mmCIF file of C-alpha atoms and ligand atoms in Angstrom:
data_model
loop_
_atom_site.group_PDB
_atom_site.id
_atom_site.type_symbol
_atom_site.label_atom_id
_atom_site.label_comp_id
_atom_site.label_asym_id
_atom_site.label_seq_id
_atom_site.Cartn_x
_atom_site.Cartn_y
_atom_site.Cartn_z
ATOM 1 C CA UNK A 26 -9.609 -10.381 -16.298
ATOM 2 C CA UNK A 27 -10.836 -7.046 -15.818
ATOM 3 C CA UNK A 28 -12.458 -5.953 -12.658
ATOM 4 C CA UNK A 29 -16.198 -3.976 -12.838
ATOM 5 C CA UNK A 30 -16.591 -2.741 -9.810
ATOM 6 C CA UNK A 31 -14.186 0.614 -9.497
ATOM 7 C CA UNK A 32 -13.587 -0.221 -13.177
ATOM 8 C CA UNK A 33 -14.445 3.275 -15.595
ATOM 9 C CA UNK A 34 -16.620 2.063 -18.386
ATOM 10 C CA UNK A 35 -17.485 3.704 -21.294
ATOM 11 C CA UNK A 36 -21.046 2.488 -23.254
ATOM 12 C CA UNK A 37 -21.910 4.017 -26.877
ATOM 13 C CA UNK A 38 -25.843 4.005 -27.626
ATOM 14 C CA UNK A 39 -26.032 4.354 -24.353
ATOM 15 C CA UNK A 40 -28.838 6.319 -24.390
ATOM 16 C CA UNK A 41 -31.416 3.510 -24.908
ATOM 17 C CA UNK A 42 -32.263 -0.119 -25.305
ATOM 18 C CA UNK A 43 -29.294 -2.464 -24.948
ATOM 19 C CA UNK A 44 -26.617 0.298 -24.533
ATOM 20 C CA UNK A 45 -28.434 1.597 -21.497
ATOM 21 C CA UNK A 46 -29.028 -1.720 -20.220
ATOM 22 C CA UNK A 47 -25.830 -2.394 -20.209
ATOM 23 C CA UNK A 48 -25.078 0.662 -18.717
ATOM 24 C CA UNK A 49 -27.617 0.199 -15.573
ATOM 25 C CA UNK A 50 -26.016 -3.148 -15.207
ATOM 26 C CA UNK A 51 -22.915 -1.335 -14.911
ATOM 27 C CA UNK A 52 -23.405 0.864 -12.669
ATOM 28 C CA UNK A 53 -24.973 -2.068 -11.006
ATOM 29 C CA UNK A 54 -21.963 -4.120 -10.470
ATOM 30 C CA UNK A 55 -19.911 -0.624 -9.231
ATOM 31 C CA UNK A 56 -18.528 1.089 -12.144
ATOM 32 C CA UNK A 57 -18.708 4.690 -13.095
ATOM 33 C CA UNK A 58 -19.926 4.630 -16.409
ATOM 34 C CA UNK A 59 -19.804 7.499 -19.490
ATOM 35 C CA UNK A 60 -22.787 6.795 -21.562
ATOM 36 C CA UNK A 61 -22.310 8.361 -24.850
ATOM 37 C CA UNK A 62 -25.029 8.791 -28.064
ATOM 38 C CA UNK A 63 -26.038 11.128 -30.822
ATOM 39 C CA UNK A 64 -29.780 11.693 -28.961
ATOM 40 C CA UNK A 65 -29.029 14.358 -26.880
ATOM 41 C CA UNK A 66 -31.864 14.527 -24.496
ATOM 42 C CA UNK A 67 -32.704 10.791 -24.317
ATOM 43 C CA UNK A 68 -29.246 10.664 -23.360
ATOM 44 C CA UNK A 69 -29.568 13.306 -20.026
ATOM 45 C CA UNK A 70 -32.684 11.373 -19.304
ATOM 46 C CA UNK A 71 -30.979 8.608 -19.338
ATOM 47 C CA UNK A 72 -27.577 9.793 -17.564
ATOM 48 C CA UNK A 73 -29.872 10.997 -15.060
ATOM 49 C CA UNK A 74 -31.843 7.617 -14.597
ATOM 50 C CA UNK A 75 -28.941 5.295 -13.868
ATOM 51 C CA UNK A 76 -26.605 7.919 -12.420
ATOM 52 C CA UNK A 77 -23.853 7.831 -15.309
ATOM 53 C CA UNK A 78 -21.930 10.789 -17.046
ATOM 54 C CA UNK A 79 -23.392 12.099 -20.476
ATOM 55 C CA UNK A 80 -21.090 12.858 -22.883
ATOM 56 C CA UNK A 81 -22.921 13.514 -26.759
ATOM 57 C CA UNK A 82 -21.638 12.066 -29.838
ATOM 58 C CA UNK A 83 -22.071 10.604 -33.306
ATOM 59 C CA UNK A 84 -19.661 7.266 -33.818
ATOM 60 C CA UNK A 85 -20.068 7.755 -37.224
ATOM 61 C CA UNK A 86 -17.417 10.822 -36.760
ATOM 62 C CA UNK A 87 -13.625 9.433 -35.619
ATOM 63 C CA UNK A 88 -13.371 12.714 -34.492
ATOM 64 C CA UNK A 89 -16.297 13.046 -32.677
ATOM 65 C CA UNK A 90 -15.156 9.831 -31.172
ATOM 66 C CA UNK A 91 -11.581 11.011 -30.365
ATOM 67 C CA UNK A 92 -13.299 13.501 -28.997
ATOM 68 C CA UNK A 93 -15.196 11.579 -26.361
ATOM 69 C CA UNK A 94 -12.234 9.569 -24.901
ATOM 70 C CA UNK A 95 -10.648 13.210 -24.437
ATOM 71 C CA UNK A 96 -13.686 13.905 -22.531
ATOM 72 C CA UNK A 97 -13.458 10.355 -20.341
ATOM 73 C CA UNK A 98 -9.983 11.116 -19.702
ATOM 74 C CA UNK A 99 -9.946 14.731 -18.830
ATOM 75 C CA UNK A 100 -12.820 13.824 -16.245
ATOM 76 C CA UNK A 101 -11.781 10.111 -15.268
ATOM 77 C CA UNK A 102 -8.159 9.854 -15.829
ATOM 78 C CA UNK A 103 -8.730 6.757 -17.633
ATOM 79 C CA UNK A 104 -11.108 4.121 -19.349
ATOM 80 C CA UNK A 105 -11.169 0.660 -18.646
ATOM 81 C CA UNK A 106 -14.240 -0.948 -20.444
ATOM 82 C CA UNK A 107 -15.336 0.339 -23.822
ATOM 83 C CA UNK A 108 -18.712 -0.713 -25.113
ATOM 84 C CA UNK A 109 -18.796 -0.024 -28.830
ATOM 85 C CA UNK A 110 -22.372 -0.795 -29.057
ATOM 86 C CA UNK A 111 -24.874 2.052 -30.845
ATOM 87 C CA UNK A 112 -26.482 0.783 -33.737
ATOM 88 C CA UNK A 113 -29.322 0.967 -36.380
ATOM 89 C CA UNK A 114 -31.675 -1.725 -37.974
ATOM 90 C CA UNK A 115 -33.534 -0.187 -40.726
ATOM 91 C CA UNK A 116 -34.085 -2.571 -43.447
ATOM 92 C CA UNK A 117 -34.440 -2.787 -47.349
ATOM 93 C CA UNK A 118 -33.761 -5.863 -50.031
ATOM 94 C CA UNK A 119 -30.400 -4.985 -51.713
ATOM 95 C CA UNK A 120 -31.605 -4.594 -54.767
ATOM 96 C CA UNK A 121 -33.362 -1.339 -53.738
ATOM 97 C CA UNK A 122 -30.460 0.286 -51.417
ATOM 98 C CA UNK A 123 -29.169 3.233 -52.286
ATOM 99 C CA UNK A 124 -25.339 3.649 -51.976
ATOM 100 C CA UNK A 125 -26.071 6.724 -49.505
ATOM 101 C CA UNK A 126 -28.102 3.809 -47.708
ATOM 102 C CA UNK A 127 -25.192 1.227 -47.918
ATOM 103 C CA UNK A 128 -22.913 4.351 -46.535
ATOM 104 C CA UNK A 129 -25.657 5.314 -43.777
ATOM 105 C CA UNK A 130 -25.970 1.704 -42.225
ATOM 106 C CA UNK A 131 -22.259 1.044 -42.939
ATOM 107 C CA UNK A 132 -21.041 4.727 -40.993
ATOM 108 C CA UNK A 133 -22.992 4.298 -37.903
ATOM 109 C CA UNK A 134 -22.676 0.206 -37.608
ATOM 110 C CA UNK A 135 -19.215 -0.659 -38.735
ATOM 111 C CA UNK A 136 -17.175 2.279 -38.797
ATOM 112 C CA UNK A 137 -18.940 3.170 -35.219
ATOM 113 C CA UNK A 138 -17.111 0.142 -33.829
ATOM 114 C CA UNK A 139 -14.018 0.712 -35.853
ATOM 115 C CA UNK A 140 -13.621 4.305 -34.416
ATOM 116 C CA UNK A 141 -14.210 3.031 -30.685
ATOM 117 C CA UNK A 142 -11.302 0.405 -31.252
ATOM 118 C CA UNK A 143 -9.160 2.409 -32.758
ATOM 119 C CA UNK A 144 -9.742 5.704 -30.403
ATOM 120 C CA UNK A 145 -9.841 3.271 -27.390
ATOM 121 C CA UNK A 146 -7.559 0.610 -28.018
ATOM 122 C CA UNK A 147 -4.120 2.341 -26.989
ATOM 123 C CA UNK A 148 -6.006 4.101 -23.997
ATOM 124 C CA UNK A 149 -6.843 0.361 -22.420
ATOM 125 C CA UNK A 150 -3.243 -0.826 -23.645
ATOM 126 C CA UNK A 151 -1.776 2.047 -21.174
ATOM 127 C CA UNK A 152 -3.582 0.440 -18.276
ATOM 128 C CA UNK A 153 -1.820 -1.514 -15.931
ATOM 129 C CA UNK A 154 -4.713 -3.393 -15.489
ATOM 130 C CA UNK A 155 -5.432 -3.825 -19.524
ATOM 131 C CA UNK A 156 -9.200 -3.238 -20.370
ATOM 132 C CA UNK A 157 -11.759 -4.859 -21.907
ATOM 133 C CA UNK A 158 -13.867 -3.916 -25.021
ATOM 134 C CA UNK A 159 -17.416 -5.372 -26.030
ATOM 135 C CA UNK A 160 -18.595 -4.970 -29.869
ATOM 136 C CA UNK A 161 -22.074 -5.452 -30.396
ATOM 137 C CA UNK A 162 -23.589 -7.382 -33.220
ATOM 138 C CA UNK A 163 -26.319 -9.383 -33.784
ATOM 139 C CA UNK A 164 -27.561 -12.644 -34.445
ATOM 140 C CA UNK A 165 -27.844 -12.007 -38.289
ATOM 141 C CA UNK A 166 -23.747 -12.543 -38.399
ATOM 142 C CA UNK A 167 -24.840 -16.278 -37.423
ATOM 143 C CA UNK A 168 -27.502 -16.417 -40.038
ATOM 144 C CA UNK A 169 -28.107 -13.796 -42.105
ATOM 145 C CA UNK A 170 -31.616 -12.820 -43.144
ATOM 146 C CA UNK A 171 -33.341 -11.507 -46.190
ATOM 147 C CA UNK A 172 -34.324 -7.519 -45.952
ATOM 148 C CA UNK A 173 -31.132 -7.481 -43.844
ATOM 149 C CA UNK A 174 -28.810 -7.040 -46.307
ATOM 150 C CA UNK A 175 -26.684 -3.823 -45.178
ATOM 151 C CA UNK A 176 -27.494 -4.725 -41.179
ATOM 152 C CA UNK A 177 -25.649 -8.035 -42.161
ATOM 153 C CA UNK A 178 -22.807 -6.595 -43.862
ATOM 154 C CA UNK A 179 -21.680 -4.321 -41.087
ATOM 155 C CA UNK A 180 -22.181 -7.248 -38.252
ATOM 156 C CA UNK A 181 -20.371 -9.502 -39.857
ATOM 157 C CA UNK A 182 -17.401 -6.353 -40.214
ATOM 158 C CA UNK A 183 -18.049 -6.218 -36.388
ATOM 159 C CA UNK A 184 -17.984 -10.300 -36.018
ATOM 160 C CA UNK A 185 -14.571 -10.272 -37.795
ATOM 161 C CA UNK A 186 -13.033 -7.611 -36.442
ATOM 162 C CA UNK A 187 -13.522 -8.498 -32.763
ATOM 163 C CA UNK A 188 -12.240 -12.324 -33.487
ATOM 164 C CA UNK A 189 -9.228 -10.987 -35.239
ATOM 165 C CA UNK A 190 -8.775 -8.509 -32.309
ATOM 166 C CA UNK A 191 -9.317 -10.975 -29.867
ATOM 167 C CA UNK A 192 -6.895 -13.637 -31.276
ATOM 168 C CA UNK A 193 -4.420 -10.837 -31.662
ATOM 169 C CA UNK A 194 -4.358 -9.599 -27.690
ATOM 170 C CA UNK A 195 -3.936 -13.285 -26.816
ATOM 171 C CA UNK A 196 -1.163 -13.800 -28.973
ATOM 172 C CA UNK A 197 0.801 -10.122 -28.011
ATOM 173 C CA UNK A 198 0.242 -11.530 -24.456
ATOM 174 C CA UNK A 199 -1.839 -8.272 -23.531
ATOM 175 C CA UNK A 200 -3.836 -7.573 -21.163
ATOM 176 C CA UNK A 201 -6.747 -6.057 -23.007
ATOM 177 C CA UNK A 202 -9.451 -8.437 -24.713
ATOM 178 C CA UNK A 203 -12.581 -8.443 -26.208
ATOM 179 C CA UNK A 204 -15.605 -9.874 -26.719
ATOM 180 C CA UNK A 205 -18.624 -9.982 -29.545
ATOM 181 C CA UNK A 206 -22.018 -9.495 -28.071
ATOM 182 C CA UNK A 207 -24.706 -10.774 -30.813
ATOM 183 C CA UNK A 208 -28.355 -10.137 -28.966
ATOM 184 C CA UNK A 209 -31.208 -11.877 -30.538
ATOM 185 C CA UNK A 210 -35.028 -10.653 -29.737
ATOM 186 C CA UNK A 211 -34.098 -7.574 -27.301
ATOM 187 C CA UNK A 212 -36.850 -4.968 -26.074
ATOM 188 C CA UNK A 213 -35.502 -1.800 -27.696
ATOM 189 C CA UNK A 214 -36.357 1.108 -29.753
ATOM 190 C CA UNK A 215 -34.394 -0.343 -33.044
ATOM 191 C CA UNK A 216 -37.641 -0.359 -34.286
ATOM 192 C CA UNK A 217 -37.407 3.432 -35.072
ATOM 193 C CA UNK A 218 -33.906 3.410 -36.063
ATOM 194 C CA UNK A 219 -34.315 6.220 -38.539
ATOM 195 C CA UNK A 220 -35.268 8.600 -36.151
ATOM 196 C CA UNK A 221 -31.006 8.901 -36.075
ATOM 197 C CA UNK A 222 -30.714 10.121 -39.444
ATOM 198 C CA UNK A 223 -30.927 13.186 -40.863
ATOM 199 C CA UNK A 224 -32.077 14.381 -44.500
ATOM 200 C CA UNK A 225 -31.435 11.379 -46.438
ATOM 201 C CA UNK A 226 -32.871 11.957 -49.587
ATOM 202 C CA UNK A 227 -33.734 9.013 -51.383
ATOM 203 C CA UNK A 228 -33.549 6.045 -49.508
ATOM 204 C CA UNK A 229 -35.067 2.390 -49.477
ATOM 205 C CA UNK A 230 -34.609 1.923 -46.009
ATOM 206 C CA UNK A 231 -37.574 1.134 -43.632
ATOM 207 C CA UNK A 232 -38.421 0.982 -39.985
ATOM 208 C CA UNK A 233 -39.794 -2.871 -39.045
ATOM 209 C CA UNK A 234 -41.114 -3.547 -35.777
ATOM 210 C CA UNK A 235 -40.236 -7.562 -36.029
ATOM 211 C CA UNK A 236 -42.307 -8.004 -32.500
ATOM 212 C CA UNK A 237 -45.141 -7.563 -34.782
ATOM 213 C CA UNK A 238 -45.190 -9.848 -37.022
ATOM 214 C CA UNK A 239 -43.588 -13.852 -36.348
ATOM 215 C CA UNK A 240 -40.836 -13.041 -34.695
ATOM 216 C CA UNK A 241 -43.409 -11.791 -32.036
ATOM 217 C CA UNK A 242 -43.562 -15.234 -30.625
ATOM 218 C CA UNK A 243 -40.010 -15.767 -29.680
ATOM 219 C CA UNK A 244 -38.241 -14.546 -26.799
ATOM 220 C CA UNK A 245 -37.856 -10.889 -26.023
ATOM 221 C CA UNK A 246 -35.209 -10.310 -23.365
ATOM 222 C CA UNK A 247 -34.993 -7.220 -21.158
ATOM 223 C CA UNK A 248 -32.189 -4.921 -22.307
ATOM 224 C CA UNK A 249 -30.804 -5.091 -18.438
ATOM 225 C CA UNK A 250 -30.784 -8.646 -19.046
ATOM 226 C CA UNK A 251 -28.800 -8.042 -22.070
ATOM 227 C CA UNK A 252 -26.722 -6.504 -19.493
ATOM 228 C CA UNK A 253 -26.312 -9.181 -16.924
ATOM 229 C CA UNK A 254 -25.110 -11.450 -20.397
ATOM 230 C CA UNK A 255 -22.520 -8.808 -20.966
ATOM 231 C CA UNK A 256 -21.004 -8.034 -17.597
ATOM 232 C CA UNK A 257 -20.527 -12.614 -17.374
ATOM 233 C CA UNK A 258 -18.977 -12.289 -20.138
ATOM 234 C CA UNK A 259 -16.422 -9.766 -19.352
ATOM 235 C CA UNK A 260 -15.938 -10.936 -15.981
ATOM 236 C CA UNK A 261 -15.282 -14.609 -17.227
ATOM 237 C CA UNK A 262 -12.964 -13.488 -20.828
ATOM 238 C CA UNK A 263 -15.610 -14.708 -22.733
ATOM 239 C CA UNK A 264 -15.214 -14.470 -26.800
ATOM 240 C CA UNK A 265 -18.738 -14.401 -27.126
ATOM 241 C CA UNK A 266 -21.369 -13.421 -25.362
ATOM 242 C CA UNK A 267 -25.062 -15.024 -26.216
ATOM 243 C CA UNK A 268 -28.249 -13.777 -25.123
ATOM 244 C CA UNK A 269 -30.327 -16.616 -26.976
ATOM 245 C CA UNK A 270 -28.761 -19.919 -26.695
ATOM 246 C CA UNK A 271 -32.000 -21.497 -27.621
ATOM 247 C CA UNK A 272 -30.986 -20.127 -31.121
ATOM 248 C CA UNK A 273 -28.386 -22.822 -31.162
ATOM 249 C CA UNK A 274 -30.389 -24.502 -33.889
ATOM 250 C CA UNK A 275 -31.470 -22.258 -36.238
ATOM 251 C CA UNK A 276 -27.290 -21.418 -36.545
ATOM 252 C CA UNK A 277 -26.490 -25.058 -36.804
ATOM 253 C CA UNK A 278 -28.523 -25.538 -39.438
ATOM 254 C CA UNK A 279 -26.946 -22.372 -41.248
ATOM 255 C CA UNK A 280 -23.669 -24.138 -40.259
ATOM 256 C CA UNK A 281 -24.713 -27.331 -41.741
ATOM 257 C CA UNK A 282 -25.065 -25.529 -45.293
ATOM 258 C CA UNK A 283 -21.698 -24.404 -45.219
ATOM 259 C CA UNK A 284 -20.568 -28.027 -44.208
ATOM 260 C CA UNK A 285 -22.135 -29.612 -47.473
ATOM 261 C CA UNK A 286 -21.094 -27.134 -49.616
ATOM 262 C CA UNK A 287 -17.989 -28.405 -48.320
ATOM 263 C CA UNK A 288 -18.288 -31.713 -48.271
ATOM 264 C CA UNK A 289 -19.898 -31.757 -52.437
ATOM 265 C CA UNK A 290 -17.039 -32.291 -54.621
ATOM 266 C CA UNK A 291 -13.653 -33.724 -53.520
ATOM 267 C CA UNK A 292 -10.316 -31.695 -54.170
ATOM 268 C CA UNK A 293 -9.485 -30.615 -57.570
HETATM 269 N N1 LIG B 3 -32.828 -4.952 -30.217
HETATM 270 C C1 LIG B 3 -32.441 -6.082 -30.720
HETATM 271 O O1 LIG B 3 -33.211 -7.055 -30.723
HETATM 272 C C2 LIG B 3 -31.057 -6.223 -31.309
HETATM 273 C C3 LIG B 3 -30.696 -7.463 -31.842
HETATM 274 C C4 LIG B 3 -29.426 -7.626 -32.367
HETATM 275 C C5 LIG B 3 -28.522 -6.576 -32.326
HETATM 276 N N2 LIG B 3 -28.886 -5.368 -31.800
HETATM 277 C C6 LIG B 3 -27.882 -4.301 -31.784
HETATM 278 O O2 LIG B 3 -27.875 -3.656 -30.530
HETATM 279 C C7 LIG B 3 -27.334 -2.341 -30.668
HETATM 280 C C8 LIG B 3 -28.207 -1.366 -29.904
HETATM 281 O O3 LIG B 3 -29.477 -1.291 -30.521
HETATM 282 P P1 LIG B 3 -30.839 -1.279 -29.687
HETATM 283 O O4 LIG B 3 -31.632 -2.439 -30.122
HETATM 284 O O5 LIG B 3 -30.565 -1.085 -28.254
HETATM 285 O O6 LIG B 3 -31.564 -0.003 -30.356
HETATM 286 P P2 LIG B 3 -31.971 1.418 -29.731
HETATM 287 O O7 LIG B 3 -32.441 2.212 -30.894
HETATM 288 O O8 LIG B 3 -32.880 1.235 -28.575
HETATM 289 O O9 LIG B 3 -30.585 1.996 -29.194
HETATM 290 C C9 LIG B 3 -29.546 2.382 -30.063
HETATM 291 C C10 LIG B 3 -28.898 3.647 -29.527
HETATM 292 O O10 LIG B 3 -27.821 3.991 -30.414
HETATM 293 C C11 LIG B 3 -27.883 5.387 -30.632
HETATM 294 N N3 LIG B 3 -27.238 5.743 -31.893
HETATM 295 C C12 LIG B 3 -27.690 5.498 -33.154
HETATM 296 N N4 LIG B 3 -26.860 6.027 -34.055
HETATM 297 C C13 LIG B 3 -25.850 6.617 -33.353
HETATM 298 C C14 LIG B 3 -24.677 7.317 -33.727
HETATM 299 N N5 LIG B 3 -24.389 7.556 -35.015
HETATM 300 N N6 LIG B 3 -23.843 7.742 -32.749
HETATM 301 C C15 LIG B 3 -24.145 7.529 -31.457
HETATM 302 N N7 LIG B 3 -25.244 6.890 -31.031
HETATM 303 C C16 LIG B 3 -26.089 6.423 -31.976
HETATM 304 C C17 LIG B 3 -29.364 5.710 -30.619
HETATM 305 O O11 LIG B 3 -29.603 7.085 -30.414
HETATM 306 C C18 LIG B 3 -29.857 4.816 -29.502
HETATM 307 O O12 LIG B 3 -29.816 5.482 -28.253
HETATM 308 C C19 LIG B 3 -27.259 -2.082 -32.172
HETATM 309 O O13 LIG B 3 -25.907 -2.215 -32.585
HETATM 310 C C20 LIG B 3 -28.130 -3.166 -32.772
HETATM 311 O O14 LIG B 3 -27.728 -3.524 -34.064
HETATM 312 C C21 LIG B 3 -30.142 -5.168 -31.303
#
């Protein structure tokens, strides 16, 4: 079980909306905490705010990444909580993507969270203590929607990799674990995702504010909130950590699809 408070905790996306939630909540609970994104002066702001370290960089880039544990280490001497959690949401039907839109979504979601493991991994295996690292998803890898084709893609990658992460840890007997965050409804600025991208040429991809249109009506949870879900989880080795467990349903009912395809023909 790894201990916040004294603990040095590293959040990607830190900059805004969940990221620097989690970060306040963080520092909150007594950990010095790196906050790391590609938005350079959100992310002073920010650092400023909640009285955590800036470091700037694009988790699209492994060595940009490699780069940033360097940078926790040098100043820290080590890392003991890794957030891998900066993301994008722009959306498009899959029909009309682009495969430098597939590549876009799939550099900064997936491979984001791949380079954090990978860069971070053996750094929380040298501890003592172990370590624990949180990958953010989403709801969509419980029940994916249309328009969210790419987004879906790279949080089910992010589902999958932290359950086969997980399972392996337990089974080494180590003391670093991990745990999938998937937020539902969360007051951020993923509505203007693509204000993180550069020239993209031509691209299907759109900016949706979802608060605007049914989705308004549901739940919206403060990003610090988001936070308080988080730190639970890590204090308490939780695989998963849920922000909207009144969403139970609406994944059951997914779940239920998959049961009768199942259950249609017997054995051949
Ligand atoms: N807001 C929600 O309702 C919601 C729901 C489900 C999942 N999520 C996930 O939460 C995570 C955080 O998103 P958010 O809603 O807080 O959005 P946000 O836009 O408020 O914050 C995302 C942060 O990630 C940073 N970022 C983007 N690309 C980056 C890159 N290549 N390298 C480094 N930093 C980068 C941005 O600059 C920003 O500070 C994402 O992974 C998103 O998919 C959000």
């Amino acid at each position: 079980m790894t201990e916040i408070k004294g603990s040095v905790a590293v959040v990607t996306g830190g900059a805004s909306g969940i990221g620097l939630g989690i970060a306040t909540q963080l520092v909150a609970e007594g950990a010095t905490v790196v906050i790391a994104d590609v938005e350079a002066a959100a992310l002073e702001r920010a650092a400023q705010q909640i009285g955590a370290t800036a470091i700037a960089v694009d988790v699209s880039d492994p060595a940009g990444v490699e780069a940033l544990a360097a940078a926790v280490i040098d100043t820290f001497g080590r890392v003991d909580i890794v957030v891998n959690n900066a993301g994008i949401g722009p959306q498009a039907p899959i029909s009309e993507l682009t495969l430098a839109d597939w590549r876009f979504v799939i550099d900064v979601n997936l491979y984001g969270v791949i380079h954090g493991v990978h860069t971070f991994l053996p750094l929380l295996e040298a501890n003592e203590e172990g370590g624990h690292i949180v990958n953010t998803g989403s709801m969509a890898s419980f029940d994916p929607q249309p328009g969210l084709g790419a987004y879906a893609v790279t949080k089910f990658g992010v589902a999958a990799l932290t359950e086969v992460l997980r399972k392996e840890l337990k089974e080494s007997g180590s003391r670093v674990s991990a745990t999938y965050l998937a937020p539902g409804t969360v007051r951020t600025n993923i509505k203007d995702s693509l204000r993180n991208r550069g020239d993209a040429g031509a691209s299907a991809l759109f900016d949706v504010d979802i608060s605007q249109g049914p989705a308004g009506e549901l739940r919206w949870q403060d990003p610090v909130d988001t936070g308080r879900v988080v730190t639970r989880a890590i204090r308490n080795d939780d695989a998963y950590a849920i922000t909207h467990p009144e969403w139970w349903e609406m994944v059951e009912e997914h779940n239920e699809t998959v049961e009768r395809a199942f259950m249609k023909y017997p054995p051949l």
